Amino acid sequence: MYDKLLTITEVAKLLGVSPSTLRRSEANGQVKEYGLNVVYTPGGQRRYIFDEIHDIYSKGGFSSKVGFGQHCALLIRDLTKAFITDGSRLSIKTPISIAGVDELVAAARLAEVPIVFTKTVYIEGDAFSELWARKFPAVKTLLPEAVHNAPIVEIANVDFDRVQATSYVSDFWDTGLVDYLRDKKIDTIILMGATASGSIRATTVEGIQHGFQVIIPRETIGDRSQSLLDMTVLDLNARYADIVSVADTVQHFRSLEAK
């Protein structure tokens, strides 16, 4: 009946309220305060219609476009074998357009746009790594020199302008990336990689707080479920970034190349 349904936890997070608040606001299968209809599964679980949540963001003072600035950098996060290869404990479950990634990398090179590659690493003995591993044990597999923690073969031979290994969620935290970008007069960061709800989200939020315009080509990010990816894309586009297509981004790179 409906293409996409969200759980009460997902919707509460998007709206900035608690699940219990949503439950209390419901009457006769509706949450009138937000204009939402409640759908019940055969097992009696509440579900909410994705398109209605999208409308709230579109009409409620969210989702304006910031656009590209004058000087861009392309940031690639965790396009490694660990996150992209089927069968890996950390592999994402939604498709990333590797062809789109290749196209963007090639277009960035022609436009002389800096390309930064960042991978997540687990550092034994590091306080944060060990704390995060208590919550996320699989991160322990991301040792710095692990074979599966290398770039996927499609980008393995790219001559990146900067390569970072970080134990943190954001590309910016304790990496010196802000100074690097500011030295190059960068005002816009374009993000690709995994996961949308993890490092891409964290880098987006920190990026805009550092004053960078944030652009995310939709086909080049992925996550561990389609609903999680859809929810994250909706929220990022509403508040922190412009979600665009690979084609739009390539077109912008070509406009830079022509200058």
Short mmCIF file of C-alpha atoms in Angstrom, two decimals:
data_model
loop_
_atom_site.label_atom_id
_atom_site.label_comp_id
_atom_site.label_asym_id
_atom_site.label_seq_id
_atom_site.Cartn_x
_atom_site.Cartn_y
_atom_site.Cartn_z
CA MET A 1 0.00 0.00 0.00
CA TYR A 2 2.80 2.39 0.89
CA ASP A 3 6.31 2.30 -0.55
CA LYS A 4 8.13 3.44 2.58
CA LEU A 5 7.18 3.22 6.23
CA LEU A 6 9.17 4.44 9.23
CA THR A 7 9.15 3.21 12.82
CA ILE A 8 8.07 5.39 15.71
CA THR A 9 11.70 5.66 16.86
CA GLU A 10 12.84 6.87 13.42
CA VAL A 11 10.06 9.45 13.18
CA ALA A 12 10.56 10.69 16.73
CA LYS A 13 14.25 11.27 16.01
CA LEU A 14 13.46 13.21 12.84
CA LEU A 15 10.87 15.39 14.57
CA GLY A 16 12.98 15.94 17.68
CA VAL A 17 10.45 14.46 20.09
CA SER A 18 10.28 11.30 22.16
CA PRO A 19 8.42 8.18 21.01
CA SER A 20 6.17 8.50 24.05
CA THR A 21 5.20 12.04 22.97
CA LEU A 22 4.13 10.71 19.58
CA ARG A 23 2.10 7.96 21.23
CA ARG A 24 0.34 10.45 23.53
CA SER A 25 -0.41 12.75 20.58
CA GLU A 26 -2.15 10.01 18.62
CA ALA A 27 -5.92 9.94 18.41
CA ASN A 28 -8.04 7.87 16.05
CA GLY A 29 -5.04 6.79 14.01
CA GLN A 30 -3.67 10.29 13.51
CA VAL A 31 -1.10 12.63 15.03
CA LYS A 32 -2.86 15.86 14.06
CA GLU A 33 -0.15 18.15 15.45
CA TYR A 34 2.17 16.93 12.69
CA GLY A 35 -0.41 15.89 10.09
CA LEU A 36 0.59 12.23 10.28
CA ASN A 37 -1.46 9.10 9.76
CA VAL A 38 -0.55 6.01 11.74
CA VAL A 39 -0.36 2.66 9.95
CA TYR A 40 -0.48 -0.53 11.99
CA THR A 41 1.32 -3.70 10.94
CA PRO A 42 -0.40 -7.10 11.29
CA GLY A 43 1.57 -7.46 14.52
CA GLY A 44 0.20 -4.19 15.90
CA GLN A 45 3.36 -2.11 15.46
CA ARG A 46 3.00 1.60 14.64
CA ARG A 47 4.41 2.78 11.32
CA TYR A 48 4.44 6.22 9.73
CA ILE A 49 4.32 7.14 6.06
CA PHE A 50 7.67 8.39 4.74
CA ASP A 51 6.09 10.81 2.24
CA GLU A 52 4.18 12.57 5.02
CA ILE A 53 7.41 13.09 6.97
CA HIS A 54 9.01 14.39 3.77
CA ASP A 55 6.17 16.90 3.39
CA ILE A 56 6.72 18.20 6.92
CA TYR A 57 10.33 18.98 6.09
CA SER A 58 9.52 20.42 2.67
CA LYS A 59 6.83 22.79 3.93
CA GLY A 60 8.00 23.56 7.46
CA GLY A 61 10.92 25.91 6.92
CA PHE A 62 13.42 23.15 6.07
CA SER A 63 15.21 21.91 2.96
CA SER A 64 16.27 25.18 1.34
CA LYS A 65 19.23 24.99 -1.04
CA VAL A 66 22.63 26.45 -0.17
CA GLY A 67 24.34 25.48 -3.42
CA PHE A 68 27.98 25.17 -4.42
CA GLY A 69 30.52 27.78 -3.44
CA GLN A 70 33.57 28.95 -5.37
CA HIS A 71 36.15 26.40 -4.19
CA CYS A 72 35.29 22.73 -3.63
CA ALA A 73 36.99 19.71 -2.12
CA LEU A 74 35.88 16.10 -2.58
CA LEU A 75 35.90 14.07 0.66
CA ILE A 76 35.70 10.28 0.42
CA ARG A 77 35.06 8.32 3.63
CA ASP A 78 35.46 4.58 4.13
CA LEU A 79 35.11 3.40 0.55
CA THR A 80 37.17 0.44 1.71
CA LYS A 81 36.84 -3.30 1.22
CA ALA A 82 35.56 -3.60 4.79
CA PHE A 83 32.52 -1.44 4.10
CA ILE A 84 31.83 -2.25 0.45
CA THR A 85 32.67 -5.96 0.01
CA ASP A 86 29.78 -8.39 0.44
CA GLY A 87 30.27 -10.72 3.37
CA SER A 88 32.29 -8.31 5.48
CA ARG A 89 31.01 -7.79 9.02
CA LEU A 90 30.88 -4.07 8.30
CA SER A 91 29.51 -4.13 4.76
CA ILE A 92 26.71 -1.76 3.87
CA LYS A 93 23.45 -3.22 2.55
CA THR A 94 22.42 -0.48 0.13
CA PRO A 95 24.04 0.02 -3.28
CA ILE A 96 26.60 2.76 -3.88
CA SER A 97 27.13 3.78 -7.49
CA ILE A 98 30.81 2.99 -7.96
CA ALA A 99 30.46 4.27 -11.53
CA GLY A 100 29.24 7.54 -10.03
CA VAL A 101 32.20 7.62 -7.67
CA ASP A 102 34.59 7.06 -10.58
CA GLU A 103 32.90 9.79 -12.60
CA LEU A 104 33.15 12.29 -9.76
CA VAL A 105 36.79 11.49 -9.06
CA ALA A 106 37.66 11.94 -12.73
CA ALA A 107 35.71 15.19 -12.98
CA ALA A 108 37.32 16.50 -9.78
CA ARG A 109 40.77 15.78 -11.20
CA LEU A 110 40.03 17.69 -14.41
CA ALA A 111 38.69 20.63 -12.40
CA GLU A 112 41.71 20.54 -10.03
CA VAL A 113 39.43 19.91 -7.06
CA PRO A 114 41.38 18.47 -4.08
CA ILE A 115 40.43 14.89 -3.19
CA VAL A 116 40.72 13.74 0.43
CA PHE A 117 40.44 10.06 1.40
CA THR A 118 39.70 9.16 5.02
CA LYS A 119 39.44 5.69 6.52
CA THR A 120 38.36 4.60 9.97
CA VAL A 121 40.98 2.78 12.04
CA TYR A 122 41.00 1.03 15.38
CA ILE A 123 44.10 1.94 17.39
CA GLU A 124 44.94 -0.51 20.14
CA GLY A 125 45.54 1.26 23.42
CA ASP A 126 43.83 4.46 22.27
CA ALA A 127 41.22 5.58 24.80
CA PHE A 128 38.59 6.58 22.26
CA SER A 129 39.08 3.49 20.08
CA GLU A 130 38.62 1.23 23.07
CA LEU A 131 35.59 3.16 24.30
CA TRP A 132 33.93 3.05 20.88
CA ALA A 133 34.71 -0.67 20.58
CA ARG A 134 32.73 -1.30 23.74
CA LYS A 135 29.68 0.01 21.89
CA PHE A 136 30.67 -1.10 18.37
CA PRO A 137 32.87 -4.24 18.70
CA ALA A 138 33.23 -4.77 14.94
CA VAL A 139 35.35 -1.61 14.71
CA LYS A 140 38.22 -3.68 16.16
CA THR A 141 38.64 -5.29 12.73
CA LEU A 142 39.70 -1.94 11.25
CA LEU A 143 43.36 -2.12 12.15
CA PRO A 144 45.43 0.47 10.25
CA GLU A 145 47.25 -2.03 8.02
CA ALA A 146 44.45 -4.58 7.65
CA VAL A 147 44.06 -5.73 4.04
CA HIS A 148 40.31 -5.19 4.13
CA ASN A 149 40.82 -1.63 5.39
CA ALA A 150 42.36 -0.53 2.10
CA PRO A 151 40.50 1.48 -0.57
CA ILE A 152 38.30 -0.53 -2.91
CA VAL A 153 40.03 -1.51 -6.13
CA GLU A 154 38.12 1.06 -8.20
CA ILE A 155 39.85 3.94 -6.38
CA ALA A 156 43.00 2.18 -5.19
CA ASN A 157 45.18 3.93 -7.78
CA VAL A 158 43.80 7.43 -7.29
CA ASP A 159 46.51 9.92 -6.39
CA PHE A 160 44.67 11.50 -3.46
CA ASP A 161 45.71 14.99 -2.42
CA ARG A 162 45.42 14.00 1.23
CA VAL A 163 45.01 10.64 2.97
CA GLN A 164 43.82 10.40 6.57
CA ALA A 165 43.36 7.56 9.02
CA THR A 166 41.22 8.41 12.01
CA SER A 167 39.73 6.57 14.94
CA TYR A 168 36.98 9.20 15.16
CA VAL A 169 33.58 9.36 13.51
CA SER A 170 34.04 12.72 11.77
CA ASP A 171 36.66 13.47 9.12
CA PHE A 172 37.41 16.70 10.97
CA TRP A 173 37.98 15.60 14.55
CA ASP A 174 41.67 15.86 15.48
CA THR A 175 42.88 15.42 11.87
CA GLY A 176 43.97 18.92 10.86
CA LEU A 177 41.52 18.81 7.94
CA VAL A 178 39.97 22.20 8.73
CA ASP A 179 43.33 23.96 8.44
CA TYR A 180 44.14 22.06 5.25
CA LEU A 181 40.88 23.14 3.61
CA ARG A 182 41.12 26.72 4.78
CA ASP A 183 44.68 27.01 3.48
CA LYS A 184 43.26 26.07 0.07
CA LYS A 185 40.39 28.59 0.41
CA ILE A 186 37.84 25.77 0.25
CA ASP A 187 34.27 26.84 0.99
CA THR A 188 32.38 23.72 -0.16
CA ILE A 189 32.88 20.06 0.74
CA ILE A 190 31.38 17.25 -1.32
CA LEU A 191 30.96 14.01 0.62
CA MET A 192 30.90 10.41 -0.59
CA GLY A 193 31.15 7.06 1.19
CA ALA A 194 29.87 5.18 4.20
CA THR A 195 28.00 5.11 6.33
CA ALA A 196 25.38 7.79 5.75
CA SER A 197 24.08 7.67 9.31
CA GLY A 198 27.59 7.45 10.80
CA SER A 199 30.65 9.20 9.43
CA ILE A 200 28.87 11.01 6.59
CA ARG A 201 26.36 12.48 9.00
CA ALA A 202 29.01 13.40 11.58
CA THR A 203 31.23 15.04 8.95
CA THR A 204 28.25 16.91 7.50
CA VAL A 205 27.22 18.40 10.83
CA GLU A 206 30.76 19.29 11.83
CA GLY A 207 31.46 20.62 8.35
CA ILE A 208 28.63 23.13 8.36
CA GLN A 209 29.61 24.18 11.88
CA HIS A 210 33.08 24.99 10.53
CA GLY A 211 31.45 27.17 7.88
CA PHE A 212 31.63 24.84 4.87
CA GLN A 213 28.77 24.40 2.43
CA VAL A 214 28.05 20.67 2.32
CA ILE A 215 27.00 18.80 -0.83
CA ILE A 216 26.19 15.07 -0.92
CA PRO A 217 25.71 13.24 -4.24
CA ARG A 218 22.90 10.86 -3.34
CA GLU A 219 24.08 7.87 -5.36
CA THR A 220 27.50 7.80 -3.68
CA ILE A 221 26.53 7.16 -0.05
CA GLY A 222 25.25 3.99 1.57
CA ASP A 223 24.15 2.43 4.83
CA ARG A 224 23.14 -0.83 6.48
CA SER A 225 19.45 -0.63 5.58
CA GLN A 226 17.37 1.24 3.05
CA SER A 227 15.09 2.77 5.69
CA LEU A 228 18.07 4.04 7.67
CA LEU A 229 19.58 5.53 4.50
CA ASP A 230 16.29 7.17 3.47
CA MET A 231 15.77 8.64 6.93
CA THR A 232 19.32 9.99 7.09
CA VAL A 233 19.16 11.53 3.61
CA LEU A 234 15.86 13.20 4.47
CA ASP A 235 17.23 14.69 7.68
CA LEU A 236 20.58 15.81 6.24
CA ASN A 237 18.88 17.50 3.29
CA ALA A 238 16.41 19.19 5.62
CA ARG A 239 18.93 20.76 7.97
CA TYR A 240 22.60 20.49 7.06
CA ALA A 241 23.42 19.69 3.42
CA ASP A 242 22.22 19.79 -0.16
CA ILE A 243 21.47 16.29 -1.42
CA VAL A 244 22.08 16.35 -5.17
CA SER A 245 22.78 13.94 -8.02
CA VAL A 246 26.12 12.81 -9.40
CA ALA A 247 25.17 14.51 -12.67
CA ASP A 248 24.60 17.86 -10.93
CA THR A 249 27.96 17.61 -9.19
CA VAL A 250 29.82 16.66 -12.37
CA GLN A 251 28.19 19.59 -14.14
CA HIS A 252 29.47 21.91 -11.42
CA PHE A 253 32.99 20.50 -11.70
CA ARG A 254 32.88 21.09 -15.45
CA SER A 255 31.86 24.70 -14.86
CA LEU A 256 34.95 25.10 -12.66
CA GLU A 257 37.09 23.49 -15.34
CA ALA A 258 35.86 26.06 -17.87
CA LYS A 259 36.88 29.05 -15.72
#
